[in-house]
Backbone as JSON, one array per atom type, in Angstrom:
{
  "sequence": "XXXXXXXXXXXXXXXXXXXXXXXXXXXXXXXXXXXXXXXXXXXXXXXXXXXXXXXXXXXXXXXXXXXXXXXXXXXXXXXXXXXXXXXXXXXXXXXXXXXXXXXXXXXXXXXXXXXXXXXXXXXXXXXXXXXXXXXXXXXXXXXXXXXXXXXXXXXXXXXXXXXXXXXXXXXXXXXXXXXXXXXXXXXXXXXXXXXXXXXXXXXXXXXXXXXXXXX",
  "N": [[5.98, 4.72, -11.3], [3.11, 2.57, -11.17], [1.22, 0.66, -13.45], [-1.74, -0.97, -13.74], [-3.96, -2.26, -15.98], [-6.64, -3.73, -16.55], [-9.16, -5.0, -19.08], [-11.21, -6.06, -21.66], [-10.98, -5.5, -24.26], [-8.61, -4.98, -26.41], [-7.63, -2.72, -28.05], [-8.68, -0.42, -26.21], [-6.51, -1.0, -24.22], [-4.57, -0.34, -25.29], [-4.76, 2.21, -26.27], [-5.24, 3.73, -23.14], [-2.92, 2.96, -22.37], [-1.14, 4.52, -23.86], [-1.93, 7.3, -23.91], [-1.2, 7.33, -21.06], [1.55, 7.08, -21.12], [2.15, 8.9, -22.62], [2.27, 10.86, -19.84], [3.71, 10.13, -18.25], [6.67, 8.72, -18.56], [8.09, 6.92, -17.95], [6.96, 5.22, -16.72], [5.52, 1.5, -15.67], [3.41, -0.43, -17.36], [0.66, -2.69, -17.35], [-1.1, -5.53, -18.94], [-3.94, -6.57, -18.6], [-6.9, -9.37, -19.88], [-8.95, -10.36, -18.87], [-10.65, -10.72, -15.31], [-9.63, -12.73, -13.94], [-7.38, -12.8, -15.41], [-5.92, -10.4, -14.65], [-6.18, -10.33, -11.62], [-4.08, -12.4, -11.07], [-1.98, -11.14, -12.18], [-1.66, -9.02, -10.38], [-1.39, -10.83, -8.41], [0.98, -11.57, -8.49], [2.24, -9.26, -8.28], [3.3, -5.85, -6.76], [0.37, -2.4, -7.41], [0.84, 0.45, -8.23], [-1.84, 1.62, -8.98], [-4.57, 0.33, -10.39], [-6.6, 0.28, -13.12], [-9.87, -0.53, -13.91], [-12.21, -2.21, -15.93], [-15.54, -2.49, -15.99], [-17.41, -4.29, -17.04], [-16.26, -6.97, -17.65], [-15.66, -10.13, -19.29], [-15.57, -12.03, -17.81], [-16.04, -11.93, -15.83], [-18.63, -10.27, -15.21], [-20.51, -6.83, -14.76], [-20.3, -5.02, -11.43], [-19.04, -7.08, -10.2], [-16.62, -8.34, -10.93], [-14.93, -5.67, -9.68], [-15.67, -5.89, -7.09], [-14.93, -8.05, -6.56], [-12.0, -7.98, -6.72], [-11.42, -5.94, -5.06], [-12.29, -6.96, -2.63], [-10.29, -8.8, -2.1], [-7.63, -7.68, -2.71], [-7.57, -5.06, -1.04], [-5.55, -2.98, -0.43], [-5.14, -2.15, -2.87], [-4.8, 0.74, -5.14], [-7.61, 1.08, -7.03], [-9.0, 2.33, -9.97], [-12.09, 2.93, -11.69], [-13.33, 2.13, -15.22], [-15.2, 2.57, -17.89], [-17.84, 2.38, -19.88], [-20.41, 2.88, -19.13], [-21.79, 5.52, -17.32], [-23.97, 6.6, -15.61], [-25.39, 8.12, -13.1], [-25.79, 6.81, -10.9], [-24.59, 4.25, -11.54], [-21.53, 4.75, -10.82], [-22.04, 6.45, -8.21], [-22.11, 3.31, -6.78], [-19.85, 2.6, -7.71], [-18.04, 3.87, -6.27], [-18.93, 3.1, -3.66], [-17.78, 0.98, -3.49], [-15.77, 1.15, -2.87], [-13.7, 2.18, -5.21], [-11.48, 4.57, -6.55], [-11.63, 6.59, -8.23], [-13.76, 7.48, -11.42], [-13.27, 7.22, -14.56], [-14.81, 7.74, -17.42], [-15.49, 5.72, -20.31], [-16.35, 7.32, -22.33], [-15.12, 9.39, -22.76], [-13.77, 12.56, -24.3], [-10.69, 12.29, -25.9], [-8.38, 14.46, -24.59], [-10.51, 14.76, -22.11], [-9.81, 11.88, -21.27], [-6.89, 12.17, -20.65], [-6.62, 14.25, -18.7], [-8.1, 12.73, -16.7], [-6.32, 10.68, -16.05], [-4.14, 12.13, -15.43], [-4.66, 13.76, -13.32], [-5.28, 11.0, -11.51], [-2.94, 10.32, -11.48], [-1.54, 12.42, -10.25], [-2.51, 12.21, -7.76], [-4.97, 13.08, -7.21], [-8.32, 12.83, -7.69], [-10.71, 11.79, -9.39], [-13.61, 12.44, -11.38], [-17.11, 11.94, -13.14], [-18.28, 14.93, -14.79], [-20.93, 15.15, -14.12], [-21.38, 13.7, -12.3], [-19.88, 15.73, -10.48], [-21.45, 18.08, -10.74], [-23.41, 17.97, -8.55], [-24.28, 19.37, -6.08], [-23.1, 19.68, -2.97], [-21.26, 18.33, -0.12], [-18.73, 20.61, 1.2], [-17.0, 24.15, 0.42], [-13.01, 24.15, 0.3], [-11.57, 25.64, 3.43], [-11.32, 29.38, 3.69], [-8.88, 29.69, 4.57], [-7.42, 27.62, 3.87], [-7.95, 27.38, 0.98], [-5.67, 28.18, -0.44], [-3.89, 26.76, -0.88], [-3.47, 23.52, -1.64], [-3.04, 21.32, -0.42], [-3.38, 21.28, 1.82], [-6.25, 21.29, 2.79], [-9.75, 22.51, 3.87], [-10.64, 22.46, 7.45], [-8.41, 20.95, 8.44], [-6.62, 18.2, 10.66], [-3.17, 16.59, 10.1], [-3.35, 14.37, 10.87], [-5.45, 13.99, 10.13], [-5.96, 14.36, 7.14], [-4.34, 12.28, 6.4], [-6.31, 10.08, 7.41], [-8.41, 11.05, 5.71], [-7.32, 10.49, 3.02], [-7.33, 7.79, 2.93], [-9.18, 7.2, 3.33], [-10.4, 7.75, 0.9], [-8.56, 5.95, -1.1], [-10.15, 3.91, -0.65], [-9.73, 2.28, 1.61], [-11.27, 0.4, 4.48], [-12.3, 0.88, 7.71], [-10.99, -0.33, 9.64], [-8.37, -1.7, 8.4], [-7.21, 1.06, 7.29], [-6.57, 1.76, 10.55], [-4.86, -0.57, 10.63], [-2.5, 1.03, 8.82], [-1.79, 3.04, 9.85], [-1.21, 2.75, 12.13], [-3.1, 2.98, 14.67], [-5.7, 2.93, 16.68], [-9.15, 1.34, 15.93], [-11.06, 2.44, 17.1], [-10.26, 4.98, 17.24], [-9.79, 5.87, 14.64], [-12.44, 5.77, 13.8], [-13.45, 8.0, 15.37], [-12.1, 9.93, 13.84], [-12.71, 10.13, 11.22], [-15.71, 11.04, 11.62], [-15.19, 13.34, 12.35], [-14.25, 14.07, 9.86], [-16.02, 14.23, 7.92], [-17.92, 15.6, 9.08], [-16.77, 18.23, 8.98], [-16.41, 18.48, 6.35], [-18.9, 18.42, 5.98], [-20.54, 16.75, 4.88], [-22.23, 13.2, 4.64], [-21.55, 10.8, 4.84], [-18.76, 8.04, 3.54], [-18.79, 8.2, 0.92], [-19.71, 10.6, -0.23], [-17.69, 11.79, 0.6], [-15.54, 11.36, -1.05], [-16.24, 12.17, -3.06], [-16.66, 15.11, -2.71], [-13.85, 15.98, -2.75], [-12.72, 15.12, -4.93], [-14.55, 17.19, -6.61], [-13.83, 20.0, -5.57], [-11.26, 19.09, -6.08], [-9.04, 18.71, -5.09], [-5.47, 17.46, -3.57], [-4.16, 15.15, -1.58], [-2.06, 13.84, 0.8], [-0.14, 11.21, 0.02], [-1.47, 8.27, 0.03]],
  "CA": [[4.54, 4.44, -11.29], [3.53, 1.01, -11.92], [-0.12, 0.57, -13.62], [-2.21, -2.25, -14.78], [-4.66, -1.52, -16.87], [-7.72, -4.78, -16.86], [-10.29, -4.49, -19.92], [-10.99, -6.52, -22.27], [-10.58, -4.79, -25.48], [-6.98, -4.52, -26.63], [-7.27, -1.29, -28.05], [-8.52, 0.14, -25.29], [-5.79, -0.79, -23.51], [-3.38, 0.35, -26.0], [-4.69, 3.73, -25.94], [-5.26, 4.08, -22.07], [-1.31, 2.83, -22.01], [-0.47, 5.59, -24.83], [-1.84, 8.55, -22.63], [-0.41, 6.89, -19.52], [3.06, 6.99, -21.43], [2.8, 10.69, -22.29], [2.09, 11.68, -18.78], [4.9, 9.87, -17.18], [7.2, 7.91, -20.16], [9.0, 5.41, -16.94], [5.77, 4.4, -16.19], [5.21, 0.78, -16.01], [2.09, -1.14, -17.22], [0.56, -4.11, -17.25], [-1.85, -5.55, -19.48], [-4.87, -8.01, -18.74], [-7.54, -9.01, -20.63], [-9.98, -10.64, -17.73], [-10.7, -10.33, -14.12], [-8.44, -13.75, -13.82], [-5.4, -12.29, -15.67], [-6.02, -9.07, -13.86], [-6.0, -11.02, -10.42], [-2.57, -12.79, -11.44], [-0.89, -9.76, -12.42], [-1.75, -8.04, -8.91], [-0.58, -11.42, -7.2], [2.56, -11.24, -8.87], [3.63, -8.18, -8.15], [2.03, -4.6, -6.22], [0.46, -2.23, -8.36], [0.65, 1.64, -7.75], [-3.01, 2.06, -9.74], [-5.57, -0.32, -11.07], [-7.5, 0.72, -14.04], [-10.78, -2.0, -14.16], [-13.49, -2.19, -17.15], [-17.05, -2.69, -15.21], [-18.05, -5.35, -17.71], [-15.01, -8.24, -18.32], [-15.99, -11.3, -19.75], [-15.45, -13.63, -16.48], [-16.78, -11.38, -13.86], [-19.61, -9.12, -15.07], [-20.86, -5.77, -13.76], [-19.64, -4.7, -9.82], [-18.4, -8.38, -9.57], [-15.04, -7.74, -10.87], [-14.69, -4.17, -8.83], [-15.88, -6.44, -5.5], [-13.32, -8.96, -5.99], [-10.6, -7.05, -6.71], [-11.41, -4.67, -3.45], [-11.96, -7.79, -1.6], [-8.54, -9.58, -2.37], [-6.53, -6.8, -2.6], [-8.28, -3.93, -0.48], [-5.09, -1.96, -0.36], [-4.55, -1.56, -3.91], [-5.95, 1.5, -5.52], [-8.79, 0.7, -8.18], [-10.14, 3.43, -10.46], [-12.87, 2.65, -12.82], [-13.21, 2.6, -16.71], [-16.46, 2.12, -18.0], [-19.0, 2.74, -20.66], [-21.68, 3.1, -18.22], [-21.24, 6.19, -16.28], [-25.02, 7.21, -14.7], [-24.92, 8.52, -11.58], [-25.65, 5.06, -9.85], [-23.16, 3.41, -11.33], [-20.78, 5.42, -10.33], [-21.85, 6.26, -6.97], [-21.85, 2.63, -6.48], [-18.38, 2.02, -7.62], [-17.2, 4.31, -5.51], [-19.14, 2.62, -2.38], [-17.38, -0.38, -3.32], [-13.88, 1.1, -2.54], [-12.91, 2.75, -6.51], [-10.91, 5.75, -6.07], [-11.87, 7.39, -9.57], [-14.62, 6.73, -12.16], [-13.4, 7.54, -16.16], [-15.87, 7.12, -18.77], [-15.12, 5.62, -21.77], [-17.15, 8.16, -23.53], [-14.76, 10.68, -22.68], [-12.8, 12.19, -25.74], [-8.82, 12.17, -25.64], [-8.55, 15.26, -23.26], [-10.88, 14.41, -20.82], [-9.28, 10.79, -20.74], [-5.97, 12.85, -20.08], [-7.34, 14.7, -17.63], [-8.86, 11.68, -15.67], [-5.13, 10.37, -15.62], [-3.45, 12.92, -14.92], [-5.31, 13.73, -12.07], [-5.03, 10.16, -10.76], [-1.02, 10.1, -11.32], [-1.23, 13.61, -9.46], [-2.75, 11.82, -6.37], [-5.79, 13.54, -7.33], [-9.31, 11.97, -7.62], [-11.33, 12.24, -10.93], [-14.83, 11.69, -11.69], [-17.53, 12.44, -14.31], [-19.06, 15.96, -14.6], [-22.79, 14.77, -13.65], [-21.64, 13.7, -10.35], [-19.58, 16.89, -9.45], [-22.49, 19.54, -10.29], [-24.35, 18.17, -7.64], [-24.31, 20.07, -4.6], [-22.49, 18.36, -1.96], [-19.8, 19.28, 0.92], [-17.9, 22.65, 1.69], [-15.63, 24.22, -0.11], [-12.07, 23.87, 1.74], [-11.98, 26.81, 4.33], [-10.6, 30.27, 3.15], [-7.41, 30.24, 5.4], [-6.73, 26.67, 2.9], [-8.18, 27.91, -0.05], [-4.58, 28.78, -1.52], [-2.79, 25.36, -0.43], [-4.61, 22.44, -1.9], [-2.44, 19.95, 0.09], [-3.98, 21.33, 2.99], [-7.9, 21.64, 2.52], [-10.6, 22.22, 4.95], [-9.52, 22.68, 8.56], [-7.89, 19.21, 9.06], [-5.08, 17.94, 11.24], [-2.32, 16.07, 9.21], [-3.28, 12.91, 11.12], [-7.53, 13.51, 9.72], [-5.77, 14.28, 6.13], [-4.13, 11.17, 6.16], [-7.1, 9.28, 6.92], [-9.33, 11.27, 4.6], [-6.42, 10.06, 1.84], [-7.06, 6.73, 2.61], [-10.58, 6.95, 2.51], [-10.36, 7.9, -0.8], [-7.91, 4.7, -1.67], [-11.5, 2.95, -0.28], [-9.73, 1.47, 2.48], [-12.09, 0.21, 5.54], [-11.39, 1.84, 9.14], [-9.62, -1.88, 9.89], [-7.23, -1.33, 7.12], [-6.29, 2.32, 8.06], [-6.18, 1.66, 11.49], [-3.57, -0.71, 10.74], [-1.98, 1.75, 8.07], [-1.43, 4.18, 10.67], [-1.19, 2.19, 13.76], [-3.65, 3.37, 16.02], [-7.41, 2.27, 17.37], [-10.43, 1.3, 15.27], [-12.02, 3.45, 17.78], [-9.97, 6.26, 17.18], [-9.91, 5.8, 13.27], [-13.8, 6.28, 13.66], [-13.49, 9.58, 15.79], [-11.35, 10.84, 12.91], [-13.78, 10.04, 10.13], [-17.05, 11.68, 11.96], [-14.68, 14.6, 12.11], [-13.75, 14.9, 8.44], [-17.49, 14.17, 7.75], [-18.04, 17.01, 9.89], [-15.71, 19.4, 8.24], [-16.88, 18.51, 4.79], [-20.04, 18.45, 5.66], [-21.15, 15.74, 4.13], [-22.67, 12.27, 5.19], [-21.06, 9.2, 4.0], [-17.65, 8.1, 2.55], [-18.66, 7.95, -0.6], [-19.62, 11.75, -0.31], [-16.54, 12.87, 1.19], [-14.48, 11.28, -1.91], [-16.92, 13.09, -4.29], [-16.2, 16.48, -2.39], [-12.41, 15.61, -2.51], [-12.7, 15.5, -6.51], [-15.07, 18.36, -6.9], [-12.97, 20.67, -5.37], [-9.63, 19.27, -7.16], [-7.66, 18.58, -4.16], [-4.9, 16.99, -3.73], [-3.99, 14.35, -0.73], [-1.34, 13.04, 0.61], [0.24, 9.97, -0.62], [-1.87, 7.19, 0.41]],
  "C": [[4.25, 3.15, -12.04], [1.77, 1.16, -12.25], [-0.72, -0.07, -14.28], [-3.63, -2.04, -14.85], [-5.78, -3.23, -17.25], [-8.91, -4.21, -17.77], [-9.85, -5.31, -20.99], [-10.98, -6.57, -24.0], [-9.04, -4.61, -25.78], [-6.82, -3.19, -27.05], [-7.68, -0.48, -26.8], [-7.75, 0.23, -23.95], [-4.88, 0.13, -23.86], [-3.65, 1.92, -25.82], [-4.54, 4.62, -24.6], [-3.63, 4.23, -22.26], [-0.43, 4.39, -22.77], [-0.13, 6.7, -23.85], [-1.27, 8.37, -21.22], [1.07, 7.81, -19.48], [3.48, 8.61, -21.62], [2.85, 11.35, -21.12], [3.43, 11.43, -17.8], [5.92, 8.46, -18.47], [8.06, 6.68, -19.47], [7.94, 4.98, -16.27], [5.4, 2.41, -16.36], [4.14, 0.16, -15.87], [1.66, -2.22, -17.8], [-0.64, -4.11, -17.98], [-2.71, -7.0, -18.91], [-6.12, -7.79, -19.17], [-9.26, -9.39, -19.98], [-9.76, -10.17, -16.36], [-9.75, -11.32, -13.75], [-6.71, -13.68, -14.26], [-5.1, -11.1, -14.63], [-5.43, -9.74, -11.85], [-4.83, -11.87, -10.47], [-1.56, -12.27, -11.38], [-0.96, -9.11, -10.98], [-1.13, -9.23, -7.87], [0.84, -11.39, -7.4], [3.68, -10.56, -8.32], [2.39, -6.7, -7.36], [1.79, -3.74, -7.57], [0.4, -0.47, -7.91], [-1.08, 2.16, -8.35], [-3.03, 0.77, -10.69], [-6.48, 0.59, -11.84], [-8.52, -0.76, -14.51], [-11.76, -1.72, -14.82], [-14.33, -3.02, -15.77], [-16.98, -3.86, -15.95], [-16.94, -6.31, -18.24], [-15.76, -9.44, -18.25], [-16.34, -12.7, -18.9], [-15.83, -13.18, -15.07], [-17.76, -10.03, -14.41], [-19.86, -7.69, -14.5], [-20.15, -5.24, -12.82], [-18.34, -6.11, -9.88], [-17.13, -8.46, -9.49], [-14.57, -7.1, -9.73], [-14.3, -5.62, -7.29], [-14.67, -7.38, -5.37], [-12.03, -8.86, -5.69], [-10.44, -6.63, -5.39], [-11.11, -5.62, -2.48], [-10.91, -8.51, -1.27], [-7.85, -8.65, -2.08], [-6.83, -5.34, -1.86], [-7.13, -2.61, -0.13], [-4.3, -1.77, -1.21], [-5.32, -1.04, -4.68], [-6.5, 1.04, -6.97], [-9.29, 1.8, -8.67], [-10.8, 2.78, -11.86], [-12.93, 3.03, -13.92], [-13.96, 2.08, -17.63], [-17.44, 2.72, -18.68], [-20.42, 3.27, -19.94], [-21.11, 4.81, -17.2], [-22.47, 7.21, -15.95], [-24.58, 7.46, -13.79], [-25.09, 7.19, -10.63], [-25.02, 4.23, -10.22], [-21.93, 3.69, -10.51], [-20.43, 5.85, -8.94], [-21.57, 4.75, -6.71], [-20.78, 2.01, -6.68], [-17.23, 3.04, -7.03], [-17.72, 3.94, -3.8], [-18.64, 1.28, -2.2], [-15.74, -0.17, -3.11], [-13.03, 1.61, -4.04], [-12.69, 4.31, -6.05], [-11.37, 6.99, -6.99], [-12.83, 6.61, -10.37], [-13.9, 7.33, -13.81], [-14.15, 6.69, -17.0], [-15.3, 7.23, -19.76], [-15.74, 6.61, -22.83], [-16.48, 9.19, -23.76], [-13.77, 10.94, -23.88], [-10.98, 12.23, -24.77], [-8.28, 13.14, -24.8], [-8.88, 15.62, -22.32], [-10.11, 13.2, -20.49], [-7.66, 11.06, -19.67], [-5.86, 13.41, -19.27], [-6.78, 14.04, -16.3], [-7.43, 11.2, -14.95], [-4.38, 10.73, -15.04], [-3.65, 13.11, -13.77], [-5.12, 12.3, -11.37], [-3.32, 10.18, -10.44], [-0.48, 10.86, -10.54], [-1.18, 13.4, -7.75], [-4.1, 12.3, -6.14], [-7.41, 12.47, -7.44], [-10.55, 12.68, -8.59], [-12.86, 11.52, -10.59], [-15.59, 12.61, -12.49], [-18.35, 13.45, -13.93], [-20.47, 16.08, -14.36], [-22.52, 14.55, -11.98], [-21.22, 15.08, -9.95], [-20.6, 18.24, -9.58], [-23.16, 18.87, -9.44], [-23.7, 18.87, -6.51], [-24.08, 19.48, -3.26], [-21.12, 18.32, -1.22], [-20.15, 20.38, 0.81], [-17.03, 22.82, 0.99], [-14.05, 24.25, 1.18], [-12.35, 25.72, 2.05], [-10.55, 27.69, 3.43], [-9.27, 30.45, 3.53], [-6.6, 28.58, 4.4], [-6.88, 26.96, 1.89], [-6.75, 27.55, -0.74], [-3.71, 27.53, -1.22], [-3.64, 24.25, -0.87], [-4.17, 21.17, -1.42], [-3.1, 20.11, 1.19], [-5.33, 22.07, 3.25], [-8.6, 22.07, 4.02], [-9.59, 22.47, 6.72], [-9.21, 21.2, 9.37], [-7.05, 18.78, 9.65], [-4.5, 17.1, 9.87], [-3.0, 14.68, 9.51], [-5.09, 12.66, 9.8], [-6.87, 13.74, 8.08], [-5.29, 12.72, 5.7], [-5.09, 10.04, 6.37], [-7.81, 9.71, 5.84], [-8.28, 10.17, 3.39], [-6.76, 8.71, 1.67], [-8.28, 6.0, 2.46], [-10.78, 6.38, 1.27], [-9.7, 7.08, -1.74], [-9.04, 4.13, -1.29], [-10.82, 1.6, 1.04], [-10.67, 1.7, 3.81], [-11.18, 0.53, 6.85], [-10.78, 0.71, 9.59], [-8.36, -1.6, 9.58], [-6.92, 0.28, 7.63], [-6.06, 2.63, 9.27], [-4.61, 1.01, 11.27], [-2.3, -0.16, 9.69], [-1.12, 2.3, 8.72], [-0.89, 3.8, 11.79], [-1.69, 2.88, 14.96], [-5.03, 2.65, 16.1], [-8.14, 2.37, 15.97], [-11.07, 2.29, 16.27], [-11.68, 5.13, 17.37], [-9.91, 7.12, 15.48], [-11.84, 6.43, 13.09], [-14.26, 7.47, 13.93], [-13.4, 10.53, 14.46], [-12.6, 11.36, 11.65], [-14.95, 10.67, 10.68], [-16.6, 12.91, 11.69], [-14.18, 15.44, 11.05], [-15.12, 15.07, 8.18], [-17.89, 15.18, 7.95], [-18.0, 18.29, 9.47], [-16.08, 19.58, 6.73], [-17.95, 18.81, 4.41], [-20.87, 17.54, 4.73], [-21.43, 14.28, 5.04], [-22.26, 10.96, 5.19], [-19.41, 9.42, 3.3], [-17.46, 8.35, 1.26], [-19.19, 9.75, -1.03], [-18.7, 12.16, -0.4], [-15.07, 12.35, -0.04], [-15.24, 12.04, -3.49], [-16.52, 14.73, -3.78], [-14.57, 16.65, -2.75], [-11.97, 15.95, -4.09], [-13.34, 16.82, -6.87], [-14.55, 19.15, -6.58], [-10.97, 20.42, -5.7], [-8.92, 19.32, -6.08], [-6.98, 17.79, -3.61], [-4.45, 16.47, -2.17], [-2.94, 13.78, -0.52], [-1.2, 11.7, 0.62], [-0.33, 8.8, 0.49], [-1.06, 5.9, 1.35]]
}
């Protein structure tokens, strides 16, 4: 697991890296301290997980998030951020972030948040998941959490890649089949989830704690 870790606090890298290290101890990670080192380090080299501070010094707010997504759109981004209203949040997950952790969280939620990402899982802060929103997966999945909802393998694998925030372009050519048929798929998880939007169907995905395959 390779993971670079942008924010411009040094301790808060150091500590993200700490809990990283207990969860997986051959983990490697990368440190930057702007959106410009951050964008260096990802041309360098791939990264299995981006961890990006909202607010860095040389790219403000979203701006960071957007650039990142836009340069590198098929490397996963989860957020790490003092701010964590519900409209931040939804909106950094309509910009393509896979996970939101708040800095506010103590040392066992942060562990958590990680864990759950390293799992393949998809984390976010307890304000968004009490809202009311999707289906739970169907009772005949219930007891399998690799296989949620009543989904083919092919509609799991797009949901999955949803949830990396790639655009139906990008998982068309993931998969190798149609933008047309990539779109079928997605009405049909939509469908199944019951929910309206991408950025729903990766909030249902976390709220129910289930696990996707590998992107």
């Amino acid at each position: 697991m390779r993971v670079l870790i942008i924010d411009d606090h040094a301790l808060v890298r150091d500590g993200i890296a700490t809990v990283i290290r207990s969860l997986d101890p051959d983990a490697e990670i990368g440190h930057a301290g702007t959106c410009a080192e951050g964008m260096a380090a990802a041309e360098s080299a791939p990264w299995d997980l981006v961890l990006l501070d909202l607010n860095l010094p040389d790219r403000p707010g979203f701006h960071a998030l957007e650039h990142f997504r836009s340069t590198y759109p098929e490397m996963p981004v989860a957020v790490v951020s003092g701010q964590e209203d519900r409209d931040t949040v939804v909106r950094a997950l309509d910009l393509g972030a896979k996970a939101f952790l708040p800095k506010s969280s103590d040392t066992d939620r942060i562990r958590a948040g990680l864990e759950a990402l390293l799992d393949g899982r998809v984390f976010l802060p307890e304000s968004v998941l009490h809202e009311r929103i999707g289906t739970a997966p169907s009772a005949e999945a219930s007891g399998d959490r690799s296989k949620p909802w009543n989904l083919t393998e092919r509609q799991l694998e797009v949901l999955a890649l949803i949830v990396a925030g790639l655009p139906n372009k990008l998982i068309a050519r993931r998969l190798d089949i149609a933008d047309s048929t990539v779109k079928i798929h997605v009405s049909a998880i939509l469908r199944e989830l019951r929910v309206t939007s991408r950025t729903q169907a990766v909030i249902a995905v976390a709220k129910y704690g289930v696990k996707l395959p590998v992107a």
